[in-house]
XYZ file of C-alpha atoms in Angstrom:
376
model
C 122.100 120.450 108.089
C 122.419 124.033 106.329
C 123.768 127.295 107.299
C 121.444 130.421 106.918
C 123.060 134.235 106.794
C 119.690 136.375 106.981
C 120.742 140.078 106.629
C 118.135 141.885 108.892
C 119.556 145.728 108.351
C 122.116 148.289 107.987
C 122.686 151.396 110.042
C 123.811 154.720 110.179
C 125.680 154.445 106.985
C 127.125 156.964 105.245
C 125.833 159.390 102.560
C 126.349 157.491 99.408
C 124.439 159.959 97.410
C 125.304 163.819 98.548
C 122.692 165.423 96.384
C 119.681 163.914 98.663
C 121.695 163.019 101.966
C 120.571 159.209 101.639
C 121.711 156.214 100.006
C 120.461 153.224 97.763
C 122.073 150.335 99.635
C 122.177 146.817 98.886
C 124.403 143.939 100.689
C 126.869 141.550 98.914
C 127.706 138.667 101.250
C 130.092 135.753 100.248
C 130.989 132.873 102.035
C 134.718 132.027 101.994
C 137.021 128.655 102.692
C 139.260 129.996 105.445
C 142.887 129.749 104.281
C 145.523 131.908 105.326
C 146.772 133.644 101.746
C 143.743 134.648 100.289
C 144.506 133.868 96.686
C 144.047 130.522 97.822
C 139.981 130.787 99.365
C 137.222 129.049 97.899
C 133.690 130.753 97.329
C 131.578 128.704 98.257
C 128.529 130.857 98.165
C 127.631 133.984 97.703
C 123.936 136.318 97.484
C 123.256 139.826 96.985
C 119.884 141.574 98.973
C 117.610 143.624 96.818
C 118.330 147.523 96.726
C 116.493 150.024 99.359
C 115.930 153.248 97.680
C 116.677 156.407 99.717
C 117.643 155.162 103.151
C 121.022 155.487 105.456
C 118.961 152.493 107.235
C 117.364 149.704 104.962
C 115.634 146.648 106.473
C 115.756 143.831 104.485
C 113.231 141.414 104.466
C 113.712 137.137 103.444
C 116.854 138.191 102.223
C 118.865 134.757 102.525
C 122.273 133.319 102.328
C 122.235 129.442 102.407
C 124.756 126.925 101.983
C 122.849 123.459 102.046
C 124.391 119.875 102.785
C 126.716 120.705 105.940
C 128.808 117.571 107.203
C 128.230 118.887 110.607
C 128.268 121.877 113.202
C 132.109 121.726 113.039
C 132.127 122.614 109.629
C 130.952 126.316 109.946
C 134.447 127.046 112.157
C 136.248 126.530 108.537
C 134.368 129.212 106.884
C 134.950 133.504 106.538
C 132.332 135.894 106.130
C 132.905 138.830 104.137
C 130.308 141.475 103.556
C 130.338 144.576 101.734
C 127.556 146.931 100.820
C 126.843 148.946 97.925
C 125.282 152.350 97.039
C 123.190 151.597 93.751
C 124.131 154.187 91.363
C 122.096 154.333 87.131
C 124.964 156.524 85.563
C 128.163 154.975 87.232
C 129.980 152.996 89.433
C 128.335 151.750 92.335
C 130.037 153.752 95.512
C 131.359 151.610 98.599
C 129.588 152.099 102.008
C 131.839 149.495 103.737
C 132.655 146.053 104.223
C 133.869 143.771 107.440
C 135.240 140.279 107.448
C 133.800 137.896 109.756
C 135.234 134.459 110.960
C 132.324 132.046 111.529
C 134.882 130.240 114.008
C 134.240 133.056 117.131
C 130.623 132.445 117.543
C 130.513 128.846 117.905
C 127.274 128.066 116.023
C 125.350 124.923 116.670
C 122.309 123.526 115.807
C 119.188 125.413 116.496
C 121.226 127.822 118.173
C 120.511 131.220 115.954
C 122.659 134.540 117.034
C 121.652 138.036 116.476
C 125.013 140.269 115.349
C 125.541 143.296 114.681
C 129.052 144.372 113.192
C 130.384 148.249 112.333
C 131.631 148.615 108.672
C 135.196 148.664 107.694
C 136.913 150.829 105.269
C 134.369 153.540 106.175
C 133.545 156.609 108.660
C 130.650 154.959 110.533
C 128.116 152.551 109.553
C 126.715 148.973 111.367
C 124.973 146.027 109.826
C 123.058 143.297 111.641
C 122.527 140.011 110.627
C 121.262 136.199 111.980
C 123.255 133.645 111.548
C 121.817 129.982 112.488
C 122.751 126.217 111.786
C 119.039 124.410 110.900
C 118.301 120.882 109.667
C 116.936 120.476 106.004
C 112.781 120.477 106.968
C 111.006 118.938 103.832
C 108.498 116.109 105.281
C 106.510 114.669 101.839
C 108.343 112.815 99.730
C 111.556 111.715 102.363
C 111.802 108.738 104.276
C 110.364 107.299 107.394
C 114.411 107.500 108.957
C 115.900 110.214 107.398
C 112.714 112.018 109.131
C 113.144 110.597 112.592
C 116.821 111.176 112.601
C 116.416 115.065 112.714
C 117.485 116.470 115.989
C 114.196 118.291 115.345
C 111.917 115.334 115.909
C 113.787 113.711 118.125
C 113.215 116.832 120.919
C 109.400 115.876 119.991
C 109.837 112.550 121.541
C 106.935 111.031 119.181
C 107.310 107.494 117.470
C 106.540 109.028 114.199
C 107.177 112.998 112.333
C 104.942 115.179 114.787
C 103.352 116.575 111.130
C 101.697 112.514 111.438
C 100.512 112.937 114.780
C 99.007 116.388 114.275
C 97.703 114.957 111.763
C 96.214 111.135 113.167
C 94.827 112.844 116.554
C 93.282 115.654 115.013
C 90.857 113.338 112.383
C 90.032 111.235 115.262
C 87.724 113.385 116.668
C 83.939 111.726 116.986
C 82.624 114.709 114.752
C 85.698 113.707 112.315
C 85.241 110.157 112.070
C 81.421 110.843 111.117
C 81.809 113.138 108.410
C 80.420 112.200 105.362
C 83.114 110.756 102.448
C 86.096 111.252 104.920
C 89.058 110.448 102.905
C 86.644 110.339 99.665
C 86.382 114.271 98.922
C 89.660 116.039 97.877
C 90.589 118.843 100.347
C 91.478 122.172 99.358
C 94.665 122.559 97.332
C 95.313 125.969 98.846
C 95.310 125.107 101.668
C 97.578 121.376 101.866
C 100.091 124.072 100.082
C 99.973 126.278 103.492
C 99.565 123.391 105.989
C 102.692 121.643 104.344
C 104.575 125.011 104.311
C 104.028 125.808 107.788
C 105.873 122.322 108.849
C 108.743 122.031 105.891
C 109.166 125.812 107.359
C 109.347 124.161 110.986
C 106.890 126.281 112.279
C 105.093 123.691 114.382
C 101.827 125.310 114.493
C 99.177 122.057 114.990
C 96.568 122.141 113.060
C 94.053 123.064 115.047
C 95.785 126.449 115.849
C 96.065 126.404 111.519
C 92.463 126.277 111.666
C 91.831 128.936 114.200
C 93.896 131.452 111.668
C 92.697 130.513 108.548
C 89.004 129.246 109.437
C 87.329 132.611 110.968
C 83.785 131.457 111.036
C 85.212 128.643 113.408
C 85.527 131.001 116.099
C 82.302 132.447 115.402
C 80.755 128.371 116.187
C 83.031 128.211 119.775
C 81.204 131.227 120.467
C 77.708 129.911 119.395
C 78.360 126.739 121.735
C 78.223 129.615 125.241
C 74.572 130.140 123.648
C 73.727 125.863 123.528
C 74.636 125.253 120.114
C 76.381 122.753 118.663
C 79.890 123.133 117.457
C 80.247 122.289 113.990
C 83.602 121.473 112.505
C 84.761 122.296 109.811
C 84.462 120.246 106.509
C 86.878 121.690 104.196
C 89.888 121.369 106.938
C 88.701 118.019 107.348
C 88.615 117.237 103.693
C 92.069 118.628 103.412
C 93.800 117.020 106.114
C 92.482 113.396 105.222
C 93.732 114.671 101.414
C 96.680 115.699 103.270
C 97.559 112.266 105.039
C 97.289 110.603 101.971
C 99.270 112.607 100.407
C 102.425 112.222 102.854
C 102.072 108.096 102.408
C 102.020 108.788 98.546
C 105.096 110.147 98.819
C 107.023 107.682 100.586
C 110.595 107.032 98.481
C 108.992 103.576 98.906
C 105.974 102.059 99.457
C 104.436 101.952 102.908
C 103.973 98.643 102.518
C 106.953 97.172 100.172
C 105.987 93.670 99.165
C 103.541 94.135 96.585
C 103.531 90.757 95.026
C 102.969 89.141 98.519
C 100.246 91.645 99.583
C 98.077 91.306 96.269
C 97.800 88.020 97.543
C 96.209 88.597 101.450
C 93.199 88.329 99.389
C 93.773 84.944 98.763
C 94.755 84.329 102.054
C 92.525 86.052 103.852
C 91.554 83.672 106.766
C 95.144 82.969 107.379
C 96.007 85.835 110.302
C 99.948 84.451 110.475
C 100.768 85.098 106.787
C 99.489 88.685 107.300
C 101.075 89.109 110.318
C 104.192 87.501 108.488
C 103.913 90.019 105.708
C 103.569 92.516 107.793
C 106.681 92.032 109.959
C 108.973 92.043 106.858
C 108.228 96.180 107.188
C 110.564 98.313 108.730
C 109.803 98.958 112.319
C 108.671 102.754 111.677
C 106.438 101.812 108.079
C 105.082 99.313 110.789
C 104.159 102.297 113.139
C 102.661 104.161 110.690
C 100.440 101.037 109.322
C 99.348 101.041 112.662
C 98.340 103.832 113.267
C 96.186 104.296 109.328
C 94.595 101.028 110.557
C 93.190 102.143 113.638
C 92.187 105.551 112.789
C 90.431 103.573 108.960
C 88.561 101.039 111.635
C 87.158 103.384 113.954
C 86.148 105.779 110.385
C 84.562 102.706 108.599
C 82.231 102.049 111.927
C 80.642 104.679 111.512
C 80.110 104.267 107.911
C 76.344 104.638 108.438
C 77.203 108.188 108.970
C 80.053 109.049 106.953
C 79.080 106.441 103.922
C 82.119 104.921 104.189
C 83.208 101.014 104.242
C 86.119 99.288 104.742
C 85.633 98.678 100.797
C 85.479 102.477 99.868
C 88.131 103.592 102.375
C 90.101 100.724 101.227
C 89.441 101.959 97.317
C 90.656 105.502 98.122
C 93.167 104.636 99.948
C 95.004 101.612 99.303
C 96.587 102.936 96.215
C 98.733 105.574 98.411
C 99.741 102.072 100.411
C 101.226 100.054 97.735
C 101.642 100.104 94.500
C 104.019 98.164 91.965
C 107.600 99.856 91.403
C 107.368 100.569 87.481
C 109.975 99.743 85.070
C 110.505 102.241 82.424
C 111.890 100.093 80.120
C 109.111 97.699 80.011
C 106.159 99.371 81.010
C 102.805 97.085 82.186
C 100.078 97.115 79.404
C 96.847 99.343 80.995
C 94.692 96.458 81.436
C 97.538 94.773 84.146
C 97.702 97.752 85.733
C 94.403 97.769 86.466
C 93.929 94.833 87.667
C 96.909 95.489 90.030
C 95.032 98.404 91.677
C 91.868 96.290 91.882
C 94.547 93.414 94.180
C 95.699 96.218 96.211
C 91.951 97.507 97.317
C 90.978 94.459 98.050
C 94.012 93.064 99.907
C 94.114 96.612 101.778
C 89.901 96.250 102.588
C 91.249 92.825 104.612
C 93.436 94.959 106.386
C 91.105 97.081 107.668
C 88.243 94.293 108.411
C 90.913 92.738 110.330
C 92.343 95.179 111.986
C 90.849 93.805 115.713
C 92.645 90.556 114.895
C 96.220 92.515 114.082
C 95.684 94.897 116.622
C 97.060 92.761 119.888
C 100.549 92.088 117.617
C 100.389 95.967 116.713
C 100.159 97.022 120.504
C 102.804 94.356 121.827
C 105.204 96.547 119.638
C 104.058 100.035 118.873
C 102.917 103.036 120.430
C 99.297 104.244 119.406
C 98.192 107.775 118.611
C 96.006 107.446 120.699
C 98.167 107.920 123.544
C 99.994 110.565 122.978
């Protein structure tokens, strides 16, 4: 968890510059541990805002103090927030415009329940400051284990078997006109759009991918209008490639491979007729990894069924997706020869190709123990 203090604005500040009748205010925000004796207080964090020139009612933008690694919500009750406002002066010492000390225990802050507060500045004739206080969770999704993500309250509120980001990506990619997109999963997406989408989800802006399209690809709105005139809707190629690339990136950046039994996995190609061997391998995986593998194979199987249109056979899909699913952990002290790395990659792709081909054989096991994204 983390605690975020956002400085929003000050109002009715005292004059800092007698010549102009204005001020150039900035705010210093400090978090201290709550101690009876001031001299024993420990500073937890401090932040200084930008300077807003020539204003007695400054409004601040994205000015935050963030305290990371909270153990629980109640930890905030042991902190005191100290706010000091000053008038910046280039030629001499900065003038004091007021301060206020706030015991955070008075707010009973809870996770995902932000509070907007307004406090009167002390030791001056007048002046107020407005703050936003909130406790939230670590929100990064890429490079984080599925277990850690699913333990977050944010994901538990959605009540999905996997992170909402994955739900949105799989459901978007399963549309018929997208499944037949030529080169899907092979042609890379727009790097800028991938960053924008990742930022949306990392910032807990749970906008579904179709809504992101409507915001950032205005031409889709025109295509939707064309439907009224009998014209066929055309999906956005760039967005398809972007989402497919982002899905591969998410899987590739998992702390442990989606299939984390490299030596057993590359033997699938030698045991392709032994369904029990493949099932035993799958059952060794963590439950969340099995769930994601189910969704991935289900989607890729549907893509491969339309290879006449999209040119993506099971072999082609395995070549571009398989290396993201399973890899051998590097021994930095004894790096593998390049030829060995290439040979291992070929084995991974061949084994993953078999998993895609055999999805219908594996489907009963998956459907018995896990939920398809198509049923969400």
